[in-house]
Short mmCIF file of C-alpha atoms and ligand atoms in Angstrom, two decimals:
data_model
loop_
_atom_site.label_atom_id
_atom_site.label_comp_id
_atom_site.label_asym_id
_atom_site.label_seq_id
_atom_site.Cartn_x
_atom_site.Cartn_y
_atom_site.Cartn_z
CA MET A 1 13.51 -11.42 -40.16
CA THR A 2 10.77 -13.63 -38.69
CA ILE A 3 7.77 -11.89 -37.23
CA HIS A 4 6.96 -12.68 -33.62
CA GLN A 5 3.21 -13.13 -33.74
CA ASN A 6 0.35 -12.59 -31.35
CA LEU A 7 -1.11 -15.57 -29.53
CA ILE A 8 -4.88 -15.75 -29.82
CA ALA A 9 -6.91 -18.80 -28.82
CA GLY A 10 -3.73 -20.89 -28.76
CA GLU A 11 -2.69 -19.94 -32.33
CA TRP A 12 0.20 -17.71 -33.35
CA THR A 13 -1.20 -15.14 -35.74
CA GLY A 14 -0.59 -11.74 -37.33
CA THR A 15 1.64 -10.21 -39.96
CA ALA A 16 2.03 -6.44 -39.77
CA GLY A 17 5.18 -5.74 -37.83
CA THR A 18 6.49 -3.27 -35.25
CA GLU A 19 10.26 -2.83 -35.30
CA ASN A 20 11.82 -3.23 -31.88
CA ILE A 21 14.82 -0.86 -31.90
CA ASN A 22 17.87 -1.06 -29.64
CA PRO A 23 18.28 2.29 -27.82
CA SER A 24 22.00 1.57 -27.33
CA ASP A 25 22.44 1.13 -31.09
CA THR A 26 19.61 2.55 -33.12
CA ASN A 27 20.90 0.78 -36.24
CA GLU A 28 19.96 -2.52 -34.69
CA VAL A 29 16.47 -3.96 -35.07
CA VAL A 30 16.04 -6.33 -32.14
CA GLY A 31 13.08 -8.07 -33.77
CA LEU A 32 9.84 -7.73 -35.67
CA TYR A 33 6.59 -8.04 -33.78
CA ALA A 34 3.02 -8.30 -35.02
CA SER A 35 0.56 -5.49 -34.31
CA ALA A 36 -2.90 -6.59 -33.26
CA THR A 37 -6.03 -5.07 -34.77
CA THR A 38 -9.23 -4.22 -32.94
CA GLN A 39 -10.66 -7.47 -34.31
CA ASP A 40 -7.67 -9.42 -32.95
CA VAL A 41 -8.35 -7.95 -29.51
CA ALA A 42 -12.02 -8.93 -29.75
CA ASP A 43 -10.97 -12.47 -30.75
CA ALA A 44 -8.48 -12.62 -27.88
CA ILE A 45 -11.10 -11.51 -25.37
CA ALA A 46 -13.61 -14.05 -26.73
CA ALA A 47 -10.97 -16.80 -26.49
CA ALA A 48 -10.13 -15.85 -22.90
CA LYS A 49 -13.82 -15.85 -22.02
CA ALA A 50 -14.33 -19.27 -23.58
CA ALA A 51 -11.30 -20.67 -21.75
CA PHE A 52 -12.32 -19.28 -18.36
CA PRO A 53 -14.83 -21.92 -17.13
CA ALA A 54 -12.39 -24.81 -17.53
CA TRP A 55 -9.28 -22.94 -16.37
CA SER A 56 -11.01 -21.47 -13.33
CA ARG A 57 -11.81 -25.01 -12.24
CA SER A 58 -8.46 -26.48 -13.23
CA GLY A 59 -6.59 -28.42 -10.59
CA ILE A 60 -4.05 -26.54 -8.54
CA LEU A 61 -1.37 -29.05 -9.52
CA GLU A 62 -1.77 -28.09 -13.19
CA ARG A 63 -1.37 -24.39 -12.37
CA HIS A 64 1.51 -25.10 -10.02
CA THR A 65 3.32 -27.17 -12.63
CA ILE A 66 2.94 -24.70 -15.50
CA LEU A 67 4.05 -21.73 -13.38
CA LYS A 68 7.01 -23.69 -12.00
CA LYS A 69 8.13 -24.84 -15.45
CA THR A 70 7.88 -21.26 -16.70
CA GLY A 71 10.01 -19.96 -13.83
CA GLU A 72 12.58 -22.70 -14.44
CA GLU A 73 12.87 -21.96 -18.14
CA ILE A 74 13.21 -18.20 -17.57
CA LEU A 75 15.95 -18.87 -15.03
CA ALA A 76 17.76 -21.33 -17.30
CA ARG A 77 17.71 -18.71 -20.09
CA LYS A 78 18.60 -15.73 -17.89
CA GLU A 79 21.66 -14.69 -19.92
CA GLU A 80 19.83 -14.83 -23.24
CA LEU A 81 16.62 -13.17 -21.99
CA GLY A 82 18.65 -10.65 -20.00
CA ALA A 83 20.53 -9.71 -23.18
CA LEU A 84 17.25 -9.37 -25.08
CA LEU A 85 15.93 -7.13 -22.30
CA ALA A 86 19.07 -4.98 -22.29
CA ARG A 87 18.85 -4.67 -26.10
CA GLU A 88 15.21 -3.70 -26.25
CA GLU A 89 15.01 -1.45 -23.17
CA GLY A 90 18.54 -0.23 -22.59
CA LYS A 91 19.16 -1.09 -18.96
CA THR A 92 22.61 -2.54 -18.36
CA LEU A 93 23.17 -6.26 -18.85
CA PRO A 94 23.64 -6.97 -15.10
CA GLU A 95 20.44 -5.03 -14.33
CA ALA A 96 18.63 -6.87 -17.12
CA ILE A 97 19.80 -10.29 -15.96
CA GLY A 98 18.79 -9.34 -12.41
CA GLU A 99 15.33 -8.42 -13.63
CA THR A 100 15.07 -11.71 -15.55
CA ILE A 101 15.96 -13.64 -12.40
CA ARG A 102 13.31 -11.65 -10.56
CA ALA A 103 10.72 -12.68 -13.17
CA ALA A 104 11.69 -16.33 -12.68
CA GLN A 105 11.38 -15.96 -8.90
CA ILE A 106 7.92 -14.45 -9.28
CA PHE A 107 6.71 -17.45 -11.31
CA GLU A 108 8.32 -19.75 -8.75
CA PHE A 109 6.62 -17.86 -5.88
CA PHE A 110 3.16 -18.06 -7.46
CA SER A 111 3.66 -21.71 -8.38
CA GLY A 112 3.87 -22.19 -4.61
CA GLU A 113 0.89 -19.92 -3.93
CA ALA A 114 -1.23 -22.12 -6.20
CA LEU A 115 -0.79 -24.86 -3.59
CA ARG A 116 -1.80 -22.58 -0.72
CA LEU A 117 -5.25 -21.39 -1.78
CA ALA A 118 -6.68 -21.60 1.71
CA GLY A 119 -10.01 -20.15 2.82
CA GLU A 120 -11.55 -19.70 6.25
CA ILE A 121 -14.21 -21.57 8.17
CA LEU A 122 -16.06 -19.68 10.88
CA PRO A 123 -19.10 -20.44 12.98
CA SER A 124 -22.15 -18.33 12.14
CA VAL A 125 -23.57 -16.07 14.83
CA ARG A 126 -26.70 -18.22 14.42
CA PRO A 127 -26.52 -21.72 15.95
CA ASN A 128 -25.95 -24.78 13.73
CA ILE A 129 -24.78 -22.78 10.78
CA GLY A 130 -21.26 -22.81 9.37
CA VAL A 131 -19.67 -20.09 7.26
CA GLU A 132 -17.01 -20.74 4.61
CA ILE A 133 -15.02 -17.91 3.11
CA THR A 134 -13.25 -18.74 -0.13
CA ARG A 135 -11.57 -16.90 -2.96
CA GLU A 136 -12.64 -17.48 -6.53
CA PRO A 137 -11.00 -16.31 -9.77
CA LEU A 138 -12.18 -12.96 -11.06
CA GLY A 139 -12.61 -13.82 -14.75
CA VAL A 140 -10.87 -12.47 -17.84
CA ILE A 141 -8.10 -10.09 -16.83
CA GLY A 142 -6.66 -7.40 -19.08
CA ILE A 143 -2.97 -6.83 -18.43
CA ILE A 144 -1.29 -3.66 -19.71
CA THR A 145 2.40 -3.23 -18.95
CA PRO A 146 4.98 -0.43 -19.37
CA TRP A 147 8.31 -0.42 -21.16
CA ASN A 148 10.63 0.10 -18.20
CA PHE A 149 10.48 -3.43 -16.70
CA PRO A 150 9.90 -5.55 -19.82
CA ILE A 151 10.02 -8.89 -18.00
CA ALA A 152 9.42 -8.34 -14.25
CA ILE A 153 6.17 -6.38 -14.50
CA PRO A 154 4.56 -8.79 -17.00
CA ALA A 155 5.65 -11.61 -14.67
CA TRP A 156 4.17 -10.02 -11.57
CA LYS A 157 0.81 -9.57 -13.25
CA ILE A 158 0.64 -12.78 -15.33
CA ALA A 159 1.82 -15.20 -12.64
CA PRO A 160 -0.81 -14.28 -10.00
CA ALA A 161 -3.56 -13.97 -12.62
CA LEU A 162 -2.93 -17.58 -13.70
CA CYS A 163 -2.21 -18.85 -10.20
CA TYR A 164 -5.66 -17.79 -8.99
CA GLY A 165 -7.43 -19.25 -12.04
CA ASN A 166 -8.03 -16.28 -14.32
CA THR A 167 -7.60 -16.09 -18.08
CA ILE A 168 -5.66 -13.28 -19.71
CA VAL A 169 -5.53 -10.79 -22.52
CA PHE A 170 -2.09 -9.25 -22.35
CA LYS A 171 -0.84 -6.08 -24.03
CA PRO A 172 2.84 -5.31 -23.45
CA ALA A 173 4.35 -1.90 -24.18
CA ASP A 174 4.77 -1.44 -27.92
CA LEU A 175 8.34 -0.26 -27.38
CA VAL A 176 9.54 -3.51 -25.76
CA PRO A 177 7.50 -6.52 -26.89
CA GLY A 178 10.45 -8.95 -26.93
CA CYS A 179 10.54 -10.21 -23.34
CA SER A 180 6.75 -10.37 -23.19
CA TRP A 181 6.63 -12.47 -26.34
CA ALA A 182 9.25 -14.77 -24.78
CA ILE A 183 7.23 -15.23 -21.56
CA VAL A 184 4.07 -16.03 -23.51
CA ASP A 185 5.96 -18.50 -25.70
CA ILE A 186 7.33 -20.22 -22.60
CA LEU A 187 3.90 -20.39 -20.93
CA HIS A 188 2.36 -21.74 -24.14
CA ARG A 189 4.96 -24.49 -24.43
CA ALA A 190 4.67 -25.21 -20.70
CA GLY A 191 1.17 -26.49 -21.49
CA LEU A 192 -1.34 -23.71 -20.85
CA PRO A 193 -4.67 -24.69 -22.42
CA LYS A 194 -5.55 -22.63 -25.49
CA GLY A 195 -7.21 -19.31 -24.84
CA VAL A 196 -6.00 -19.03 -21.23
CA MET A 197 -3.20 -16.66 -22.20
CA ASN A 198 -3.66 -14.33 -25.16
CA LEU A 199 -1.01 -11.92 -26.36
CA VAL A 200 -2.02 -8.81 -28.31
CA MET A 201 0.93 -6.59 -29.11
CA GLY A 202 0.65 -3.15 -30.65
CA LYS A 203 -0.27 0.43 -29.97
CA GLY A 204 -2.12 1.67 -26.92
CA SER A 205 -4.43 3.72 -29.11
CA VAL A 206 -5.62 0.56 -30.90
CA VAL A 207 -5.00 -2.46 -28.69
CA GLY A 208 -5.21 -0.79 -25.30
CA GLN A 209 -8.28 1.16 -26.31
CA ALA A 210 -10.06 -1.99 -27.53
CA MET A 211 -9.36 -3.59 -24.15
CA LEU A 212 -10.69 -0.57 -22.23
CA ASP A 213 -13.83 -0.58 -24.37
CA SER A 214 -14.61 -4.24 -23.68
CA PRO A 215 -17.48 -5.04 -21.34
CA VAL A 216 -16.17 -8.62 -21.03
CA LEU A 217 -13.01 -7.99 -19.03
CA SER A 218 -13.61 -8.49 -15.30
CA GLY A 219 -10.50 -6.61 -14.33
CA ILE A 220 -7.65 -4.57 -15.76
CA THR A 221 -4.28 -4.34 -14.10
CA PHE A 222 -2.20 -1.48 -15.45
CA THR A 223 1.25 -0.05 -14.85
CA GLY A 224 2.18 3.11 -16.73
CA SER A 225 1.51 6.81 -16.91
CA VAL A 226 -0.93 8.80 -14.80
CA GLY A 227 -2.80 9.94 -17.92
CA THR A 228 -3.43 6.44 -19.25
CA GLY A 229 -4.16 5.21 -15.73
CA LYS A 230 -7.02 7.69 -15.49
CA ARG A 231 -8.44 6.39 -18.77
CA VAL A 232 -8.24 2.83 -17.44
CA ALA A 233 -10.09 3.99 -14.32
CA LEU A 234 -12.82 5.89 -16.20
CA SER A 235 -13.50 3.03 -18.62
CA SER A 236 -13.52 0.55 -15.75
CA VAL A 237 -16.11 2.55 -13.82
CA GLU A 238 -18.15 2.70 -17.01
CA HIS A 239 -18.03 -1.09 -17.44
CA GLY A 240 -18.26 -1.88 -13.74
CA ARG A 241 -15.01 -3.82 -13.55
CA LYS A 242 -12.22 -4.03 -11.05
CA TYR A 243 -9.03 -2.11 -11.80
CA GLN A 244 -5.58 -1.81 -10.36
CA LEU A 245 -3.29 1.09 -11.25
CA GLU A 246 0.41 1.56 -10.71
CA MET A 247 1.45 4.94 -12.03
CA GLY A 248 4.03 7.58 -11.38
CA GLY A 249 6.26 8.60 -8.54
CA LYS A 250 8.23 11.61 -7.39
CA ASN A 251 9.94 9.73 -4.66
CA PRO A 252 11.85 11.59 -1.97
CA MET A 253 15.08 10.47 -0.42
CA VAL A 254 15.82 12.32 2.80
CA VAL A 255 19.43 12.64 3.93
CA LEU A 256 19.90 13.77 7.54
CA ASP A 257 22.97 15.32 9.14
CA ASP A 258 23.66 12.10 11.04
CA ALA A 259 23.60 9.90 7.90
CA ASP A 260 26.51 7.66 7.02
CA LEU A 261 27.71 9.64 4.00
CA THR A 262 28.80 6.59 2.00
CA VAL A 263 25.47 4.85 2.56
CA ALA A 264 23.56 8.02 1.64
CA VAL A 265 25.52 8.63 -1.56
CA GLU A 266 25.27 4.99 -2.69
CA ALA A 267 21.53 4.95 -2.03
CA ALA A 268 20.96 8.29 -3.78
CA ALA A 269 23.03 7.41 -6.85
CA ASN A 270 21.27 4.07 -7.18
CA SER A 271 17.79 5.51 -6.59
CA ALA A 272 18.17 8.41 -8.98
CA PHE A 273 20.32 7.10 -11.80
CA PHE A 274 20.42 3.31 -12.03
CA SER A 275 18.17 1.85 -14.70
CA THR A 276 18.70 5.31 -16.26
CA GLY A 277 16.26 6.75 -13.67
CA GLN A 278 13.46 5.04 -15.58
CA ARG A 279 11.72 3.49 -12.59
CA CYS A 280 8.54 4.67 -10.95
CA THR A 281 10.41 3.94 -7.71
CA ALA A 282 13.35 6.16 -8.68
CA SER A 283 14.18 9.03 -6.36
CA SER A 284 14.27 12.39 -8.07
CA ARG A 285 14.02 14.58 -4.95
CA LEU A 286 17.04 14.38 -2.67
CA ILE A 287 16.01 16.29 0.45
CA VAL A 288 19.12 17.10 2.44
CA THR A 289 19.53 18.84 5.80
CA GLU A 290 21.87 21.83 6.10
CA GLY A 291 24.66 20.25 8.14
CA ILE A 292 25.48 17.56 5.57
CA HIS A 293 24.28 19.32 2.41
CA ASP A 294 27.59 20.50 0.96
CA LYS A 295 29.44 17.31 1.85
CA PHE A 296 26.66 15.22 0.34
CA VAL A 297 26.54 17.22 -2.91
CA ALA A 298 30.34 17.04 -3.24
CA ALA A 299 30.43 13.29 -2.60
CA LEU A 300 27.50 12.56 -4.91
CA THR A 301 29.07 14.66 -7.67
CA GLU A 302 32.34 12.72 -7.27
CA LYS A 303 30.38 9.49 -7.50
CA LEU A 304 28.60 10.63 -10.68
CA LYS A 305 31.96 11.28 -12.32
CA THR A 306 32.76 7.57 -11.94
CA LEU A 307 29.57 6.33 -13.63
CA ASN A 308 29.91 5.30 -17.28
CA VAL A 309 27.02 6.01 -19.60
CA ASP A 310 27.32 3.64 -22.54
CA ASN A 311 25.91 0.74 -24.52
CA ALA A 312 23.83 -1.45 -22.20
CA LEU A 313 25.65 -4.60 -23.33
CA LYS A 314 29.15 -3.25 -22.77
CA SER A 315 30.83 -4.44 -19.61
CA GLY A 316 31.64 -1.55 -17.28
CA THR A 317 28.53 0.42 -18.25
CA HIS A 318 26.73 1.75 -15.17
CA ILE A 319 23.96 3.65 -16.93
CA GLY A 320 22.46 2.60 -20.23
CA PRO A 321 20.75 4.89 -22.74
CA VAL A 322 17.35 6.52 -22.39
CA VAL A 323 14.71 4.26 -23.92
CA ASP A 324 13.84 6.28 -27.02
CA ALA A 325 13.93 9.69 -28.70
CA LYS A 326 10.61 10.76 -27.21
CA GLN A 327 11.68 10.06 -23.63
CA LEU A 328 15.03 11.73 -24.30
CA LYS A 329 13.21 14.85 -25.44
CA THR A 330 11.12 14.82 -22.25
CA ASP A 331 14.30 14.53 -20.17
CA THR A 332 16.12 17.34 -21.96
CA ASP A 333 13.01 19.54 -21.87
CA TYR A 334 12.88 19.12 -18.09
CA ILE A 335 16.59 19.90 -17.81
CA GLU A 336 15.86 23.16 -19.61
CA ILE A 337 12.84 23.80 -17.37
CA GLY A 338 15.01 23.23 -14.29
CA ARG A 339 17.57 25.77 -15.54
CA GLN A 340 14.86 28.32 -16.25
CA GLU A 341 13.28 27.78 -12.85
CA GLY A 342 16.59 28.75 -11.29
CA ALA A 343 17.91 25.42 -10.06
CA ARG A 344 21.70 25.07 -10.37
CA LEU A 345 22.95 22.42 -12.76
CA ALA A 346 25.63 20.79 -10.60
CA PHE A 347 26.39 17.83 -12.88
CA GLY A 348 25.57 16.46 -16.32
CA GLY A 349 22.73 17.74 -18.45
CA GLU A 350 24.43 16.92 -21.75
CA LEU A 351 23.85 14.30 -24.41
CA VAL A 352 26.91 12.18 -25.07
CA SER A 353 27.92 10.14 -28.10
CA ARG A 354 29.36 6.69 -27.94
CA GLU A 355 30.71 4.12 -30.40
CA THR A 356 27.18 3.00 -31.24
CA PRO A 357 24.45 5.55 -31.97
CA GLY A 358 22.04 5.71 -29.03
CA PHE A 359 20.08 7.96 -26.68
CA TYR A 360 22.87 8.69 -24.23
CA LEU A 361 22.31 11.30 -21.54
CA GLN A 362 24.64 12.11 -18.65
CA PRO A 363 23.24 11.61 -15.16
CA THR A 364 21.99 15.07 -14.29
CA LEU A 365 21.96 16.65 -10.86
CA PHE A 366 20.37 19.95 -9.94
CA THR A 367 21.06 21.67 -6.62
CA GLU A 368 19.38 24.67 -4.98
CA ALA A 369 16.03 23.35 -6.16
CA THR A 370 12.81 24.06 -4.31
CA ASN A 371 9.97 21.65 -3.85
CA GLN A 372 7.65 23.98 -5.77
CA MET A 373 9.59 23.81 -9.03
CA ARG A 374 8.12 21.69 -11.82
CA ILE A 375 11.26 19.51 -11.76
CA SER A 376 10.33 18.67 -8.15
CA ARG A 377 6.63 18.08 -8.73
CA GLU A 378 6.34 16.30 -12.09
CA GLU A 379 7.66 12.87 -12.89
CA ILE A 380 10.51 13.11 -15.41
CA PHE A 381 11.32 9.39 -15.74
CA GLY A 382 14.94 9.90 -16.68
CA PRO A 383 18.38 10.22 -15.06
CA VAL A 384 17.58 13.62 -13.58
CA ALA A 385 17.43 14.43 -9.85
CA SER A 386 17.44 17.56 -7.73
CA VAL A 387 18.79 18.34 -4.30
CA ILE A 388 16.45 20.34 -2.05
CA ARG A 389 18.11 21.91 0.99
CA VAL A 390 16.12 21.85 4.25
CA LYS A 391 16.73 22.98 7.85
CA ASP A 392 16.00 19.87 9.85
CA TYR A 393 14.20 16.54 10.02
CA ASP A 394 10.75 18.10 10.48
CA GLU A 395 11.09 20.21 7.37
CA ALA A 396 12.53 17.22 5.48
CA LEU A 397 9.50 15.09 6.34
CA ALA A 398 7.08 17.86 5.38
CA VAL A 399 8.81 18.38 2.02
CA ALA A 400 9.02 14.61 1.41
CA ASN A 401 5.26 14.32 1.86
CA ASP A 402 4.42 17.48 -0.09
CA THR A 403 3.86 15.78 -3.46
CA PRO A 404 0.91 14.46 -5.43
CA PHE A 405 2.57 11.03 -5.45
CA GLY A 406 3.19 8.40 -2.76
CA LEU A 407 4.95 5.31 -4.05
CA SER A 408 8.30 5.00 -2.29
CA SER A 409 10.06 7.17 0.28
CA GLY A 410 13.60 6.86 1.58
CA ILE A 411 15.69 8.17 4.44
CA ALA A 412 19.40 7.99 5.19
CA THR A 413 20.03 8.38 8.91
CA THR A 414 21.76 6.66 11.81
CA SER A 415 19.09 7.86 14.21
CA LEU A 416 16.64 5.18 15.32
CA LYS A 417 14.27 7.90 16.45
CA HIS A 418 14.12 9.58 13.06
CA ALA A 419 14.04 6.31 11.13
CA THR A 420 11.14 5.09 13.25
CA HIS A 421 9.27 8.36 12.97
CA PHE A 422 9.82 8.45 9.20
CA LYS A 423 8.56 4.89 8.72
CA ARG A 424 5.35 5.85 10.51
CA ASN A 425 4.82 9.23 8.89
CA ALA A 426 6.05 8.97 5.30
CA GLU A 427 2.97 9.17 3.07
CA ALA A 428 4.06 6.37 0.79
CA GLY A 429 3.31 2.73 0.12
CA MET A 430 6.93 1.73 0.63
CA VAL A 431 9.57 3.17 2.96
CA MET A 432 13.28 2.50 2.67
CA VAL A 433 15.72 3.17 5.51
CA ASN A 434 19.35 3.53 4.42
CA LEU A 435 18.43 1.84 1.14
CA PRO A 436 17.60 3.04 -2.37
CA THR A 437 13.94 3.94 -2.97
CA ALA A 438 13.95 1.51 -5.90
CA GLY A 439 14.73 -2.19 -6.14
CA VAL A 440 12.09 -4.23 -4.38
CA ASP A 441 11.73 -7.85 -3.30
CA PHE A 442 9.47 -10.19 -5.24
CA HIS A 443 7.60 -11.81 -2.34
CA VAL A 444 6.18 -8.82 -0.48
CA PRO A 445 3.52 -6.25 -1.42
CA PHE A 446 4.35 -3.52 -3.90
CA GLY A 447 2.34 -0.33 -4.37
CA GLY A 448 1.73 3.23 -3.34
CA ARG A 449 -0.71 5.88 -2.24
CA LYS A 450 -2.13 9.17 -3.46
CA GLY A 451 -1.55 9.78 -7.20
CA SER A 452 0.83 6.81 -7.54
CA SER A 453 -1.47 3.85 -7.21
CA PHE A 454 -5.04 2.70 -6.96
CA GLY A 455 -6.48 -0.58 -5.83
CA PRO A 456 -5.03 -3.56 -4.03
CA ARG A 457 -1.30 -4.20 -3.77
CA GLU A 458 0.66 -6.24 -6.29
CA GLN A 459 3.07 -9.09 -5.46
CA GLY A 460 3.34 -11.52 -2.60
CA LYS A 461 0.25 -13.06 -1.09
CA TYR A 462 -1.41 -9.63 -1.22
CA ALA A 463 -1.81 -10.14 -4.99
CA ALA A 464 -4.79 -12.40 -4.25
CA GLU A 465 -6.81 -9.31 -3.34
CA PHE A 466 -7.00 -8.09 -6.93
CA PHE A 467 -7.01 -11.39 -8.81
CA THR A 468 -9.77 -13.07 -6.82
CA THR A 469 -13.23 -12.33 -5.59
CA VAL A 470 -14.39 -13.47 -2.15
CA LYS A 471 -17.32 -15.79 -1.59
CA THR A 472 -19.04 -16.25 1.79
CA ALA A 473 -21.11 -19.46 1.90
CA TYR A 474 -23.54 -20.35 4.76
CA THR A 475 -24.63 -23.93 5.43
CA LEU A 476 -27.22 -25.20 7.88
CA ALA A 477 -25.64 -28.19 9.56
C1 UN1 B 501 11.71 -1.74 -8.49
O1 UN1 B 501 12.04 -0.61 -8.16
O2 UN1 B 501 12.37 -2.73 -8.18
O3 UN1 B 501 7.47 0.80 -13.05
C2 UN1 B 501 10.47 -2.04 -9.24
C3 UN1 B 501 8.20 0.73 -12.05
C4 UN1 B 501 7.74 -0.11 -10.90
C5 UN1 B 501 8.63 -1.22 -10.60
C6 UN1 B 501 9.79 -0.84 -9.78
N1 UN1 B 501 6.39 -0.58 -11.15
O4 UN1 B 501 9.26 1.32 -12.02
#
């Protein structure tokens, strides 16, 4: 098998390999990928630093063209890259193709943004002086991405970083390097000058750590766990650099008595179980008012019976496998914790075997949970959700907000009054009315509050906030 190498200073390099295993069929090695050493990371950072002066002054047409070409190639190869994504991560093929299309759209969007780098001109408060406000690239950006969106999250960090004139050292999740390698290969062939984009695959403890320890990086954008996010923050304070964190969620989905039951069940099933519940935007707390509670639980349970857990590539699969053995153990440990805490296991909870050996877990629904239980407070990151019964809207809102996290928050209701109140009062970065908590657009800001996120928003024109630094220039006329 050929080894997919790291890209450092425009050269493919590296030998030692990580095996990328298919969670739907653990006998299948998806590919071999090089593991970077601490020295490789140092070389990558030096290359990105050397490439920065020229790239930061590159013409916007060059950036526009490279980003556009990249988006076009990703889109043209959506079936192939979608299949690679489904094989390495385990989300279903339609979900994986959808995510690949989203990555293409993100490159397309930022290819357009490169042509819209406007500033502001204001008069000074002093006569005969003009003030210009412009955005300049930040410098060398470290990008660290998680395993659950192997193509969309790299795209939504890489595309704006390049659009605004930064150079990059990129470390994808060790578990899913395939799509990241493909994006970097496409960008490289699309004509990025050497050193602008450097790929360093491998373990967080080696590659990630070497990035955190570098005084050269001007910014690190990170999506992943709360624990690693804190280490990114601490090291960034130490080195005086900008950082952007996207971490966990424990997203509530409120269902009120007046909800359209079909809408509520569809939104809850999607939020909690699609993509195997492995989304920081997934809803794992279904907060349901008394009047609809039993009907909702019955209808959701019926719905769960119709969902097939199977190989991600098989047509008719609704839920793919859990990503690996470690995550599966976390999920099953939490299922046990939920039982011991006294929640009622209303559906699922069991491992299942399929034709191909993989990490298959039934969608799992607890009822009679309280918001104080660990299963309601800690992020599980699997196909596990609990129903929390509440009296009325006011209690539902209080429970929804009673969490250390604040990424996404949903409500199912036909009441304009409650929907409006919820939009204003949900303590979350994103609010969804009669929609799943997960599954976001590519052209509008993404991010959360409290323990979920730190720093400026990602995506859309708001991405400029992190990837640029503002300059205010005064001129005597
Ligand atoms: C989505 O719900 O469409 O890691 C995107 C995550 C998020 C992305 C969610 N950063 O799950």
